[in-house]
Each structure stands twice: as structure tokens, then as C-alpha cells.
Short mmCIF file of C-alpha atoms and ligand atoms in Angstrom, two decimals:
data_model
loop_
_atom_site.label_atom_id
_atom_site.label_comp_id
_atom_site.label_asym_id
_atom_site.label_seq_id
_atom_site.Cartn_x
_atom_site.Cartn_y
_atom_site.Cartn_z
CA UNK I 25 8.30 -9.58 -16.36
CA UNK I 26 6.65 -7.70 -13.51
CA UNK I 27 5.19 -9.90 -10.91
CA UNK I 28 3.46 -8.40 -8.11
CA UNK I 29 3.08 -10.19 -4.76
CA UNK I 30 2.18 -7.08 -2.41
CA UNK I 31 -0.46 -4.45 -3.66
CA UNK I 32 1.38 -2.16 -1.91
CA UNK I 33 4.30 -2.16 -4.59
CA UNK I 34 2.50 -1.14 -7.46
CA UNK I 35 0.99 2.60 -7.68
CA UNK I 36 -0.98 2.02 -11.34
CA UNK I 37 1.11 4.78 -13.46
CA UNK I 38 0.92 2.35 -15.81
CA UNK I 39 5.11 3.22 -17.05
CA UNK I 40 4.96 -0.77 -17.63
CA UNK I 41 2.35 -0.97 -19.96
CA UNK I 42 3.29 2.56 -21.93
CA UNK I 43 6.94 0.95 -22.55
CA UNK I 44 6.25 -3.42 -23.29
CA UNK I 45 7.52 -3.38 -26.65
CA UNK I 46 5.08 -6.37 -27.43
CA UNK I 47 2.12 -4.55 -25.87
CA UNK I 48 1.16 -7.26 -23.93
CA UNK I 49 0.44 -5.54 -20.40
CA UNK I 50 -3.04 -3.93 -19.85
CA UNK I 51 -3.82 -2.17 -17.12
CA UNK I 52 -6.72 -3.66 -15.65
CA UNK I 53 -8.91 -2.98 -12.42
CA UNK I 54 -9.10 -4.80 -9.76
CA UNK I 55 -12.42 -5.84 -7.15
CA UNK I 56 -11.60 -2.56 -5.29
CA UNK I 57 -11.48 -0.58 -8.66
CA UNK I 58 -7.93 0.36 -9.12
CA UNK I 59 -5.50 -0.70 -11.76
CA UNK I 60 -2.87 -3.15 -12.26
CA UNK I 61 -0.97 -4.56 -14.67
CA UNK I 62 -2.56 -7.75 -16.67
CA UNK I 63 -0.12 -9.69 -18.27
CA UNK I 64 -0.23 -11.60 -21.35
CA UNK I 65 2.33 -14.58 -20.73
CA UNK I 66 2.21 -15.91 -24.06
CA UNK I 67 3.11 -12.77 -25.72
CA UNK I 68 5.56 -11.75 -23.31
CA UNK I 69 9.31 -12.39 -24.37
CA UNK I 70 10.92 -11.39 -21.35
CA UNK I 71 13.01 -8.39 -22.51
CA UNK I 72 12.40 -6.67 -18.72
CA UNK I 73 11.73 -3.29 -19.60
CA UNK I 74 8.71 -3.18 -17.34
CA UNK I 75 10.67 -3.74 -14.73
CA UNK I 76 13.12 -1.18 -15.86
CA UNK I 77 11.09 1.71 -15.92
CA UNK I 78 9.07 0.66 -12.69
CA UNK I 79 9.24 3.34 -10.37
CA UNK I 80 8.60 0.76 -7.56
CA UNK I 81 11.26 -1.03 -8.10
CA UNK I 82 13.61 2.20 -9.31
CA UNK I 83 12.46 4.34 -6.22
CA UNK I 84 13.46 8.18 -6.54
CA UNK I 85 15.96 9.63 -4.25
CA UNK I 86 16.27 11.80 -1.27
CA UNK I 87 16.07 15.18 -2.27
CA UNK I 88 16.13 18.42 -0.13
CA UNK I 89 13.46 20.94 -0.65
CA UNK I 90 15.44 24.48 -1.96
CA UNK I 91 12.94 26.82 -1.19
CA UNK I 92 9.28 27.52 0.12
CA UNK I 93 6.64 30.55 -0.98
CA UNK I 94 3.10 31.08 -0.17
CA UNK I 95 1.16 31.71 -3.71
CA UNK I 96 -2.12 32.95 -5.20
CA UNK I 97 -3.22 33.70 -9.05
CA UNK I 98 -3.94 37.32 -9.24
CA UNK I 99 -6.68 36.36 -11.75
CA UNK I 100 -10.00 36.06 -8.93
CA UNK I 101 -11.94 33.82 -11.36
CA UNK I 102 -8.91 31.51 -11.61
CA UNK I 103 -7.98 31.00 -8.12
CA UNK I 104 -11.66 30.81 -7.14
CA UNK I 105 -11.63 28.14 -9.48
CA UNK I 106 -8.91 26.18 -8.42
CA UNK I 107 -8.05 23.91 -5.19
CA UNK I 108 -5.81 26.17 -3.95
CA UNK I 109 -4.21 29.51 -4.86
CA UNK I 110 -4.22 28.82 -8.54
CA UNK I 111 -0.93 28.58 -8.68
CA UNK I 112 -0.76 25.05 -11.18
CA UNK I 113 -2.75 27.18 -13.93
CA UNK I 114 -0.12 29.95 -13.57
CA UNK I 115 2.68 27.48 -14.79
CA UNK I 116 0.21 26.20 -17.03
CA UNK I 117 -0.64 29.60 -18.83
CA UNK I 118 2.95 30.41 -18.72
CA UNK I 119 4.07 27.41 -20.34
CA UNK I 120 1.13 27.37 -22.73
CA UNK I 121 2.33 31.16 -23.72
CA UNK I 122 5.71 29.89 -24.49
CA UNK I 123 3.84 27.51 -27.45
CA UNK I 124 4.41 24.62 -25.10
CA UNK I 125 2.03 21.51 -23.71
CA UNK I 126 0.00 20.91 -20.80
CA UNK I 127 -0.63 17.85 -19.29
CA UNK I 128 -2.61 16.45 -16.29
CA UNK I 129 -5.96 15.04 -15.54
CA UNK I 130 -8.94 15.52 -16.75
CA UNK I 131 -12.87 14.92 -16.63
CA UNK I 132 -14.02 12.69 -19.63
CA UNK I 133 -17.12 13.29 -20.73
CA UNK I 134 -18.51 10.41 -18.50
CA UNK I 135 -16.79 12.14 -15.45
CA UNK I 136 -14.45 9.31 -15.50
CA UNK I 137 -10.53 10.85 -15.16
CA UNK I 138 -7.82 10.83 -17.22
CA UNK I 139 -4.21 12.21 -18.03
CA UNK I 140 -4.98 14.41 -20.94
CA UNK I 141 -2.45 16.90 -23.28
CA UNK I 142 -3.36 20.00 -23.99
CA UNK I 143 -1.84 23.10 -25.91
CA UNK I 144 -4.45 25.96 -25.95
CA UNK I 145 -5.07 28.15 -23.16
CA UNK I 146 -8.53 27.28 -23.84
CA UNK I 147 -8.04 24.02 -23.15
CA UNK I 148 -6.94 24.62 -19.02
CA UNK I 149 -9.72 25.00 -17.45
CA UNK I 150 -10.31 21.14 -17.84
CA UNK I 151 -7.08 20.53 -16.06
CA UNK I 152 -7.92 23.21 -13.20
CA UNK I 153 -8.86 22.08 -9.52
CA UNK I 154 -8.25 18.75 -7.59
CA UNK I 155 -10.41 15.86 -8.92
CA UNK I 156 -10.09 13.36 -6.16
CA UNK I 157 -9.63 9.41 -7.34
CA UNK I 158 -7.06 8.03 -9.54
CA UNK I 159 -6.43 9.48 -13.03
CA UNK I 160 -6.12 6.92 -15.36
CA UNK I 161 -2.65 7.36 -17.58
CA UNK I 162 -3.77 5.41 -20.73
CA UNK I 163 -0.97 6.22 -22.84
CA UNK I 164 0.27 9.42 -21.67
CA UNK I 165 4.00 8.68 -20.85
CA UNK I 166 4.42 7.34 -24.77
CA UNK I 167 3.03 10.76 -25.45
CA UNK I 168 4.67 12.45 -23.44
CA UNK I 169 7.88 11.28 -25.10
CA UNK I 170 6.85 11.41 -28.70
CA UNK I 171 6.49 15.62 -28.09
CA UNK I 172 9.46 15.73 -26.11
CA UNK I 173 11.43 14.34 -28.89
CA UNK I 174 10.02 16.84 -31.27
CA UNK I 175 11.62 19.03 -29.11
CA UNK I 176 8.51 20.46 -27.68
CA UNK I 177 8.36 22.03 -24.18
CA UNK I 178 6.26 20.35 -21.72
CA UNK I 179 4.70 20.79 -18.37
CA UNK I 180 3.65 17.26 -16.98
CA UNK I 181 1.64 17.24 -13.70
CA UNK I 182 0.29 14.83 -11.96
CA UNK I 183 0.57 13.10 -8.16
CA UNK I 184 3.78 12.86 -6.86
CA UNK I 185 3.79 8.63 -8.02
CA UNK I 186 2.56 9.52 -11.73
CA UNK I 187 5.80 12.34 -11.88
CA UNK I 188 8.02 9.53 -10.79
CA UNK I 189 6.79 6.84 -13.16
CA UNK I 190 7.39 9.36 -15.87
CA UNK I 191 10.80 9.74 -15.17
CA UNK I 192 11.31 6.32 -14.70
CA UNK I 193 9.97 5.47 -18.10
CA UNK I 194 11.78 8.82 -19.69
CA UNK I 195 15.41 6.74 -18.45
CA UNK I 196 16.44 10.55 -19.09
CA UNK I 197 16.17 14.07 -18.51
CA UNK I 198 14.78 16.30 -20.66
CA UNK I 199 15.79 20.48 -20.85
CA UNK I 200 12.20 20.85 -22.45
CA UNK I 201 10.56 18.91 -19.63
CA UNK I 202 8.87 20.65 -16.49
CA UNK I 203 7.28 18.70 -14.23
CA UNK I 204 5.18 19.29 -11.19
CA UNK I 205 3.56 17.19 -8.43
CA UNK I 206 1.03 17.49 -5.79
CA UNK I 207 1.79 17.01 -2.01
CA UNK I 208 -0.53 13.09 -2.10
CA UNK I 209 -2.11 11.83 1.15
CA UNK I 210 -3.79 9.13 -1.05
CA UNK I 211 -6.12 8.32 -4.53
CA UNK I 212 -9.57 7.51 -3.67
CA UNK I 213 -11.00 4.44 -5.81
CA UNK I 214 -12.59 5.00 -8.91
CA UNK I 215 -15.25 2.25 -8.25
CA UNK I 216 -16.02 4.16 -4.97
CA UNK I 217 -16.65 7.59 -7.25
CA UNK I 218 -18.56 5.58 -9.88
CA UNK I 219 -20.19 3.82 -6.52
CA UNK I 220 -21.09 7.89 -5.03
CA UNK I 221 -21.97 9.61 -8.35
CA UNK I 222 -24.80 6.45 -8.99
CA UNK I 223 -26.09 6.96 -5.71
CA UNK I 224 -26.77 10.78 -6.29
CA UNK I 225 -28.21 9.72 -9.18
CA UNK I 226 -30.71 8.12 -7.71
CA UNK I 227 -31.42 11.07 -5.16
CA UNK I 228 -31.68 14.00 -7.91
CA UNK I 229 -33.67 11.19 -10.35
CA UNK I 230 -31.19 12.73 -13.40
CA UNK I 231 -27.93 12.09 -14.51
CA UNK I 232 -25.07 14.21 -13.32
CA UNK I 233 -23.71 16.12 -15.37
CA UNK I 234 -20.88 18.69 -13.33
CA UNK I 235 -18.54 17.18 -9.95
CA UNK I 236 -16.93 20.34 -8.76
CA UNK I 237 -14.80 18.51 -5.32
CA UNK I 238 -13.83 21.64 -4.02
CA UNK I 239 -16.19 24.13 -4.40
CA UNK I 240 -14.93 27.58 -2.84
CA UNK I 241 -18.16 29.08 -2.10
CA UNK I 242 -18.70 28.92 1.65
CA UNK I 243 -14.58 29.55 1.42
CA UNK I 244 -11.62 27.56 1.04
CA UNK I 245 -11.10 26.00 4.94
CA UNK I 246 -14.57 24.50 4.81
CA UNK I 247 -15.00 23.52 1.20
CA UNK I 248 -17.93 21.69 -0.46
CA UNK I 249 -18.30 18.63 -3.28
CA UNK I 250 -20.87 19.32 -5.47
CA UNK I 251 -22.51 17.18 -7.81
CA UNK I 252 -24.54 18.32 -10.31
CA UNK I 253 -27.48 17.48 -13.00
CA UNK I 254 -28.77 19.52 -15.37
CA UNK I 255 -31.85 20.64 -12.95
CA UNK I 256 -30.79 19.49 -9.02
CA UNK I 257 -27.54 19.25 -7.35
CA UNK I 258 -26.13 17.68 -4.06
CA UNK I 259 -24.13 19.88 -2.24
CA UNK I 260 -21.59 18.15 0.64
CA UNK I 261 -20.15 19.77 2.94
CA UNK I 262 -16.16 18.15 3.49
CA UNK I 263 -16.40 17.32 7.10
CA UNK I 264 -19.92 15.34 6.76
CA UNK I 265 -19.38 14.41 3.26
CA UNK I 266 -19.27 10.40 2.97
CA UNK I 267 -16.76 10.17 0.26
CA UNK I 268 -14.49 12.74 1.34
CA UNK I 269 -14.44 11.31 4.96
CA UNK I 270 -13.36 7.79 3.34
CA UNK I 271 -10.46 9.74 1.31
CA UNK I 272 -9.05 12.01 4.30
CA UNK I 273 -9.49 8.40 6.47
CA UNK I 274 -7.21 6.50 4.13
CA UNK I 275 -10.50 4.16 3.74
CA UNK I 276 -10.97 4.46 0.00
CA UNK I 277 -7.54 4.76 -1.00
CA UNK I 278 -5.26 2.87 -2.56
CA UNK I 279 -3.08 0.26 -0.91
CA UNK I 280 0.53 1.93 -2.32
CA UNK I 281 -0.72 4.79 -0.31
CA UNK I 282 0.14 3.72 3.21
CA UNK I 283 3.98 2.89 1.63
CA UNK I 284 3.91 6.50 -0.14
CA UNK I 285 7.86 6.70 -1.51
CA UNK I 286 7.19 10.01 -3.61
CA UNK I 287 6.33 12.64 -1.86
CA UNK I 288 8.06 15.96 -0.74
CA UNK I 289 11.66 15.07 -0.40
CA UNK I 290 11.23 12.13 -2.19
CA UNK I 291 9.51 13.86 -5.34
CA UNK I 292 10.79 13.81 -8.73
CA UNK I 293 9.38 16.62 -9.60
CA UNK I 294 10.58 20.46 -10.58
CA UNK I 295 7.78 22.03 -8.11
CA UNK I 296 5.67 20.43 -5.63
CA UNK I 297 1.95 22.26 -5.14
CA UNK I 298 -0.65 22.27 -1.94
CA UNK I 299 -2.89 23.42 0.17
CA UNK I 300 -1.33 26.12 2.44
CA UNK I 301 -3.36 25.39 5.22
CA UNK I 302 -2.81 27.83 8.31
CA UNK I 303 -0.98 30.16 6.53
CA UNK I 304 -2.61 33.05 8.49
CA UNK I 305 -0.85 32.19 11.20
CA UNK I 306 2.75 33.00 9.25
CA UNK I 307 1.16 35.85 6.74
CA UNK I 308 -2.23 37.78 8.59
CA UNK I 309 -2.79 39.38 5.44
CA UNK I 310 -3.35 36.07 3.75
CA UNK I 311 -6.33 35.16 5.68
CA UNK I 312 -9.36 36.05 2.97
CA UNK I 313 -10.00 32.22 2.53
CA UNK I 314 -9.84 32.49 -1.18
CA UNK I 315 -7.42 29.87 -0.99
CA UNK I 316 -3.45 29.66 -1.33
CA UNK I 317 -1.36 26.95 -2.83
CA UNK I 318 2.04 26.32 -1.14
CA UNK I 319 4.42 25.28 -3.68
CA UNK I 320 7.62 24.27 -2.84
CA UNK I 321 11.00 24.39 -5.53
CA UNK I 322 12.59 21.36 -5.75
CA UNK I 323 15.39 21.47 -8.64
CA UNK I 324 17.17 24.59 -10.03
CA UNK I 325 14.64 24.02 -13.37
CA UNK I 326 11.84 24.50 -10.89
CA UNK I 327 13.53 27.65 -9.25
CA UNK I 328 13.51 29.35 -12.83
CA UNK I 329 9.98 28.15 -14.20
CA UNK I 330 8.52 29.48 -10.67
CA UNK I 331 10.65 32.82 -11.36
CA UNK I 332 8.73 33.45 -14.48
CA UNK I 333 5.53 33.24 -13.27
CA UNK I 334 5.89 35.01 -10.07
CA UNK I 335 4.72 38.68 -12.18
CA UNK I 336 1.58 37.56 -12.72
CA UNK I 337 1.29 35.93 -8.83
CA UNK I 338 1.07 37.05 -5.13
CA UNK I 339 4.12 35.56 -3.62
CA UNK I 340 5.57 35.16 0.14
CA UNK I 341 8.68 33.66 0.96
CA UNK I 342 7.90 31.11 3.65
CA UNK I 343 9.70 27.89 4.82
CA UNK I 344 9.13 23.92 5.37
CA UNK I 345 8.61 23.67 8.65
CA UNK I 346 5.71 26.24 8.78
CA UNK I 347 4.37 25.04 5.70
CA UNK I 348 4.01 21.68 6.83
CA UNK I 349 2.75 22.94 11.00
CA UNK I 350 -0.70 22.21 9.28
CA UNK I 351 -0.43 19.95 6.53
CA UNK I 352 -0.21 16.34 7.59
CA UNK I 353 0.98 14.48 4.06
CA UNK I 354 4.05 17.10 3.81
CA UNK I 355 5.51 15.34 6.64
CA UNK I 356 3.91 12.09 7.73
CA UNK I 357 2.62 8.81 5.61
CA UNK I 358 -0.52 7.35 6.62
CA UNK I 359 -1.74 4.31 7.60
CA UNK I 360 -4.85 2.69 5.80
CA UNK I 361 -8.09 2.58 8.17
CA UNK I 362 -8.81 -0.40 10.11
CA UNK I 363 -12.43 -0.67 8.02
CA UNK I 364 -11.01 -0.39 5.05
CA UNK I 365 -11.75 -3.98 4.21
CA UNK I 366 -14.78 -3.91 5.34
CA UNK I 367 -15.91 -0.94 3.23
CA UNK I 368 -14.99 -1.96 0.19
CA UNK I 369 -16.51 -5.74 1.04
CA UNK I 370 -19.44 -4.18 1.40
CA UNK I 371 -19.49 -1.36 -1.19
CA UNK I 372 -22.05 -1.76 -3.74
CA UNK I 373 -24.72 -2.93 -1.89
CA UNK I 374 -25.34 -0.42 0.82
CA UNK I 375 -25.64 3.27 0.75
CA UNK I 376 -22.27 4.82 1.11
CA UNK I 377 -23.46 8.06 3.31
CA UNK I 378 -24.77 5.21 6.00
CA UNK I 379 -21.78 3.08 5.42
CA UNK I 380 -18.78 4.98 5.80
CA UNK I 381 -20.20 6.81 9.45
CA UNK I 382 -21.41 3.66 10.79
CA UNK I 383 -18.02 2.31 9.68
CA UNK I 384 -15.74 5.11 11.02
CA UNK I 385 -18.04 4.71 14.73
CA UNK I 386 -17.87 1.12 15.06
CA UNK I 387 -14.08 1.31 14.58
CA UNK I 388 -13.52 3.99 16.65
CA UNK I 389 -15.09 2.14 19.47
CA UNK I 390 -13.37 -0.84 18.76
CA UNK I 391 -9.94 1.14 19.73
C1 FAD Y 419 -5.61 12.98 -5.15
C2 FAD Y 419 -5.09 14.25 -4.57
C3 FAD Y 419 -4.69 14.30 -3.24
C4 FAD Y 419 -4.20 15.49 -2.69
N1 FAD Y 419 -3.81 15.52 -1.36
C5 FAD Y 419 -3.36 16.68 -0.85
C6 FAD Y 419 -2.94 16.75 0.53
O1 FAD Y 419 -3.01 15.75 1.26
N2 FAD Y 419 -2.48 17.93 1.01
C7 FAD Y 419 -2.39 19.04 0.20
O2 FAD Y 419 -1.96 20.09 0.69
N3 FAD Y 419 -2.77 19.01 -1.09
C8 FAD Y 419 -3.24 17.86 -1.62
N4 FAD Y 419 -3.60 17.83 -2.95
C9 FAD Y 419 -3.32 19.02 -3.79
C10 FAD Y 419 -4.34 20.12 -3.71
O3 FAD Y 419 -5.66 19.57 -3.72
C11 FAD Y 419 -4.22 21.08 -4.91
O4 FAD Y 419 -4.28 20.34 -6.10
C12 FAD Y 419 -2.92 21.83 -4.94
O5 FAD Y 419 -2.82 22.56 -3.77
C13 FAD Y 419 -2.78 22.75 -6.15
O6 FAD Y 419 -3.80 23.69 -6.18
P1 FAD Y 419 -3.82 24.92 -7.20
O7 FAD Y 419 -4.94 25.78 -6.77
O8 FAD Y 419 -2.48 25.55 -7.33
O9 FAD Y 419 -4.13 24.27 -8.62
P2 FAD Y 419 -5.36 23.35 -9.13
O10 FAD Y 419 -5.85 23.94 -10.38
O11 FAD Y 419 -6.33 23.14 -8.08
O12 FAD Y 419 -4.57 22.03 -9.44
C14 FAD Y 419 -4.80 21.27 -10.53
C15 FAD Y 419 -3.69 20.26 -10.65
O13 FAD Y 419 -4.07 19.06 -10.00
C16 FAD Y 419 -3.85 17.99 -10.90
N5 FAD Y 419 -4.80 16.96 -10.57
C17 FAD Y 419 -6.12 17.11 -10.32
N6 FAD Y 419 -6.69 15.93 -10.05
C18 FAD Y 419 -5.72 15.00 -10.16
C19 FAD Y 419 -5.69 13.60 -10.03
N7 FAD Y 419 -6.78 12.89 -9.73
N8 FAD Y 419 -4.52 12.96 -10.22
C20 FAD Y 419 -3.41 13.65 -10.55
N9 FAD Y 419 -3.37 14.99 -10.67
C21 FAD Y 419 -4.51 15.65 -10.47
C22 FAD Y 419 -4.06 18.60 -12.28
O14 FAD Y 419 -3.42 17.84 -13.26
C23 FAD Y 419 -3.40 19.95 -12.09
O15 FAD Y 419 -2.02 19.80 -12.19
C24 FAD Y 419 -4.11 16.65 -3.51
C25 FAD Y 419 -4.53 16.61 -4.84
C26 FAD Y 419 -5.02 15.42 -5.38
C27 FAD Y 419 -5.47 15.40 -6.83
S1 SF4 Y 420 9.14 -8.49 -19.99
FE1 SF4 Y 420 9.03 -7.25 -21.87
S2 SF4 Y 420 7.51 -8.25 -23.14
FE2 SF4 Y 420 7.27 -9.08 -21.09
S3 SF4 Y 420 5.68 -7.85 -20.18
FE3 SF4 Y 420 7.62 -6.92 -19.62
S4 SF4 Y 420 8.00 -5.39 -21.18
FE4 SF4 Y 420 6.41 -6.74 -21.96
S1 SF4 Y 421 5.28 0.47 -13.65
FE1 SF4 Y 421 3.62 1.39 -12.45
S2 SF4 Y 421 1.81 0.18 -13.00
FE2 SF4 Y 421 3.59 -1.00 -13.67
S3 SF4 Y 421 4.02 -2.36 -11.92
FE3 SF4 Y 421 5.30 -0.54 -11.66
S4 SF4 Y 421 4.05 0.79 -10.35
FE4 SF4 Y 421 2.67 -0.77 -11.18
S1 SF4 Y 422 0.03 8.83 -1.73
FE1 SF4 Y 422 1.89 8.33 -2.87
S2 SF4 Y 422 1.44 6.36 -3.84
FE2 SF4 Y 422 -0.53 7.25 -3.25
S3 SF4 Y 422 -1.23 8.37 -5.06
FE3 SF4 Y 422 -0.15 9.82 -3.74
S4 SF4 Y 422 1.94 9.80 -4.53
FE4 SF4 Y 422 0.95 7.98 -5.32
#
């Protein structure tokens, strides 16, 4: 039975709870609002398959990256649409065309977010663009299998931690399974988002209704968050937005974060997607800031999903060590804040947008 004595080990995928054969492990939140496994003792017969698929305790190996390109969707409306390039909904409409599934996370209809499966083209613009806190997996992975069985090709994405508890709860590999990951810095809190979108709702006096968290329209470098209602919206800018300050700060993320074993060479996935920040500097004619995702092949699977899509796509050949010149999470793991505590000790009962400056100042001075 999984017993955990460090937050730090334990990244929510939630592999633990999918796989207990006496369902007796519920993923529960905890004061900081992220999940953890909730065991019921008296159910529990101590078979140890949670700890068998962990991926905490079955960490994923070193793996070299193969090769590097600089990408954007041809399609305007899709890339403008997307975090990046719009390079995910490429392998998405590709693999959709091929009568296959999507998954990866989703808005509910609460704005809450969620590992969904989808298999209409329809059906991807709810998977499209970067929502930032922690997806909740529900019961994805026992999904996931049940169409993989059928024989069924899938394309699983998801953050680098999610790909690897997949895999780890899989205990094989699948020909029909594609899976790509995101380069991670961290997953905000989900009590923090619920905490932000409640106190917009009390600025715009309505209920919101739309969170768009990288909104292209003064360009990609300088994105905005938007939150929306159905008659006023609050537009942030990313450098003097409150919540995304606490996510790039590691304040509002979660602890497994600052012990990150999954990303880049450590990913388990096929492809690994970003931001290609500073790619201008490499490629001039790349400098429209429309946005361009980075995605780097990881397996030989990856090398031939990539080639298929690559019509349809602008594509550069680039290389790691560029990619990463301006991309701090393709390289480097890092450390939560120093107010972290104190943020979420006092989140809840003071207003975020004075909290989180007054809380990045004070610390800064106490350096
Ligand atoms: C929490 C988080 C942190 C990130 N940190 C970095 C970073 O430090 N550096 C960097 O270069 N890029 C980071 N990214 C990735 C980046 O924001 C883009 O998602 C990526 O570049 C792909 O963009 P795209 O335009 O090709 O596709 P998009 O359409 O923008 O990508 C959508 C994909 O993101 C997945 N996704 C969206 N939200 C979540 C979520 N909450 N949990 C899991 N999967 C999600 C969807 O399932 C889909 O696969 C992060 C993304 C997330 C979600
Ligand atoms: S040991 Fe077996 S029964 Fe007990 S919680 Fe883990 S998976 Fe469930
Ligand atoms: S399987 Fe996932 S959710 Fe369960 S203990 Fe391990 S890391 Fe945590
Ligand atoms: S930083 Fe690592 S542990 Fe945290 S969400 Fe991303 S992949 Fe998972």
C-alpha cells in the first residue's frame, strides 16, 4: 500500500487509484488544493499494485533527445488558437483522421480541468491551448487501456508526469499508443484558480463563463489571461498578472515540482511540445510572433508520427541546445519560492493581485 511521507514523491496522476483492484484509493485534495491518494485501510488487501504502477517509485529512464524542429500549424485560426505553434492539434487532427482517439485536458463546464477522450475532429478545440493548473485524471488511464485493447489507436497527452504514470500503469507498450508531453516548469493549484476566477467574479459582478490563459492578441512573447463573463471580461497581462506571476515563481505549484523526474530526457513520451521562445534568433523569418511550438522527437514512434504531419506544418530543423538558450524548464528544475508557504497560508482570505506582489517584494528584500 502506498504510503507517502514527502509531498514531493507523489505527482497526483492518480495511476494508483485507476489500477486498486478493490477501489479503495480516492484521490483526494489536500489544504493547498492538489490531490493525493486517500486510502481506505479496511478495504485494502495489500496486493501492491499501487505501488507497482507508481511512477514515483518506478522513475523513467535517461533518454537522449533524437532530434529537434521548430513548428507552426499552417491553419492561422489554429495556431492563433493554440499556446504555441499549434503543433499538438496537428498530431491530434492527424491521428483523429486515421479513426483514432484524442486525449488530454479539458475545460468542464464549471471551468474546472480534466483528462478527457475524444474522437471527432469536432471535439479538439476543447483540448487546444495550455490551461494552466492541474488536470484532474479521474479515470483516464483505465480508459485509456480499455480502447487500447480494442485495438484502437491513441494519442495520449498530457504533462510530462501524467505520460509517465500512464506508462507505468500500461506495465507495457502499446504499437497503437502515441503519446506526447509538454516541456513542465510546474502545475499551478486548482484551489488557487478556483481562489482567482471567484475573485474576478466579484470584480465583473457575473459569473465567468470563458478563461482563455494565453490569449495571442497583443502577440505570442507578451501574452494575456483572459477571463470572461457573458457581458465584462478581465484582461491580464502575463508579466503583471497575479496568478501567472505565482506559476512562473514556482509559488502556486505543486510540491513534486521542485523534484521534477520527467521532463526532456527523462520523458516517456513519443514527442515532447513547447514554447520556442527566441527562435528568431536561430530562424529571422520566424519572428511574426504568431507563436511556434518546439517539439522535440524522442522515440523512433515519435520520429514517424511527426513525419506524417509535417505536410500540413511549417517545419525547421533546429537543435537542443538552441532550443533550450531561452527556455528555462528544458534544462533546469526549479526550486519552490521562499513565500510559498506563506501564500497559500494566507490564500483565501486576502486578495490574490495584492498578495502575491507584496509577497514576491517582501521576499526579495529578505535575500
Ligand atoms: C502546466 C503547463 C506548464 C507548461 N510549462 C511550459 C514551460 O515551462 N515551457 C514551455 O516551453 N512550455 C510549457 N508548457 C507547454 C506550452 O504551454 C504549450 O502547451 C506547448 O508549447 C504546446 O503548444 P501547441 O501550440 O503546440 O499546442 P496547444 O494546443 O497549445 O497544446 C495543447 C496541449 O496541452 C495539453 N494541456 C493543456 N493544459 C494542460 C494541463 N493542465 N495539463 C496537462 N496537459 C495540458 C493538452 O492536453 C494538449 O495536449 C506548459 C504547459 C502546461 C499545460
Ligand atoms: S495495496 Fe492493493 S488493495 Fe491496497 S490500496 Fe494498493 S492497490 Fe489497493
Ligand atoms: S501513482 Fe501517482 S497519485 Fe499514486 S502515489 Fe504515485 S504519484 Fe501519487
Ligand atoms: S514539473 Fe514535473 S512533476 Fe510537476 S507537473 Fe510538470 S512534469 Fe509533473
Amino acid at each position: 500500500m502506498i504510503i507517502i511521507l514527502d509531498k514531493k514523491d507523489c505527482v497526483g496522476c492518480g495511476a494508483c487509484a485507476n489500477r486498486c483492484p478493490k477501489q479503495c484509493i480516492a484521490m483526494k485534495e489536500d489544504s493547498e488544493g492538489f490531490v493525493y491518494p486517500n486510502i481506505d485501510k479496511e478495504m485494502c488487501i495489500n496486493c501492491g499494485l499501487c505501488e507497482r504502477v507508481c511512477p514515483v517509485i518506478n522513475l523513467p529512464k535517461h533518454r537522449e533527445v533524437q532530434s529537434v524542429y521548430a513548428c507552426y500549424n499552417r491553419d492561422e485560426k489554429v495556431r492563433m488558437n493554440s499556446s504555441s505553434g499549434g503543433c499538438f492539434s496537428l498530431l491530434a487532427d492527424y491521428t483523429l483522421k486515421q479513426n483514432g482517439y484524442v486525449v488530454g485536458a479539458a475545460f468542464d463546464t464549471d471551468l474546472s480541468v480534466h483528462h478527457i477522450l475524444i474522437n471527432t475532429v469536432e471535439d479538439l478545440a476543447l483540448l487546444r491551448g495550455s490551461k494552466y493548473l492541474q488536470s484532474r485524471m479521474g479515470n483516464i488511464y483505465s480508459l485509456v487501456q480499455e480502447v487500447l485493447e480494442k485495438g484502437e489507436l491513441i494519442l495520449f497527452s498530457g504533462t510530462p508526469c501524467q505520460v509517465a504514470g500512464l506508462k507505468t500503469f500500461l506495465g507495457r507498450e502499446y504499437d497503437n499508443l502515441f503519446a506526447v508531453d509538454l516541456v513542465c516548469h510546474g502545475v499551478p493549484s486548482p484551489k488557487v484558480y478556483r481562489e482567482k476566477l471567484s475573485e474576478v467574479e466579484e470584480k465583473i459582478g457575473e459569473k465567468v463563463v470563458n478563461v482563455n490563459f494565453r490569449d495571442k492578441t497583443s502577440g505570442w512573447n507578451g501574452f494575456n489571461l483572459i477571463f470572461a463573463g457573458e457581458k465584462k471580461l478581465v484582461k491580464e497581462v502575463k508579466q503583471e498578472s497575479s496568478y501567472m506571476q505565482a506559476f512562473l515563481k514556482n509559488i502556486s505549484v505543486r510540491p513534486s515540482c521542485s523534484v521534477c523526474r520527467y521532463n526532456n530526457e527523462h520523458s516517456s513520451a513519443d514527442l515532447t511540445i513547447a514554447d520556442y521562445w527566441g527562435v528568431e534568433t536561430k530562424f529571422p523569418e520566424l519572428s511574426d510572433n504568431k507563436g511556434v511550438t518546439v517539439v522535440l522527437v524522442n522515440t523512433v514512434k515519435g520520429d514517424r508520427l511527426f513525419d506524417q504531419v509535417k505536410k500540413n506544418a511549417a517545419v525547421w530543423k533546429s537543435d537542443f541546445t538552441h532550443a533550450a538558450q531561452h527556455n528555462f524548464a528544458m534544462k533546469n528544475i526549479g526550486a519552490l519560492h521562499p513565500a510559498r508557504k506563506e501564500f497559500f497560508a494566507r490564500l483565501g482570505t486576502e486578495n490574490m493581485d495584492i498578495l502575491v506582489p507584496e509577497l514576491i517584494k517582501k521576499f526579495k528584500n529578505d535575500k
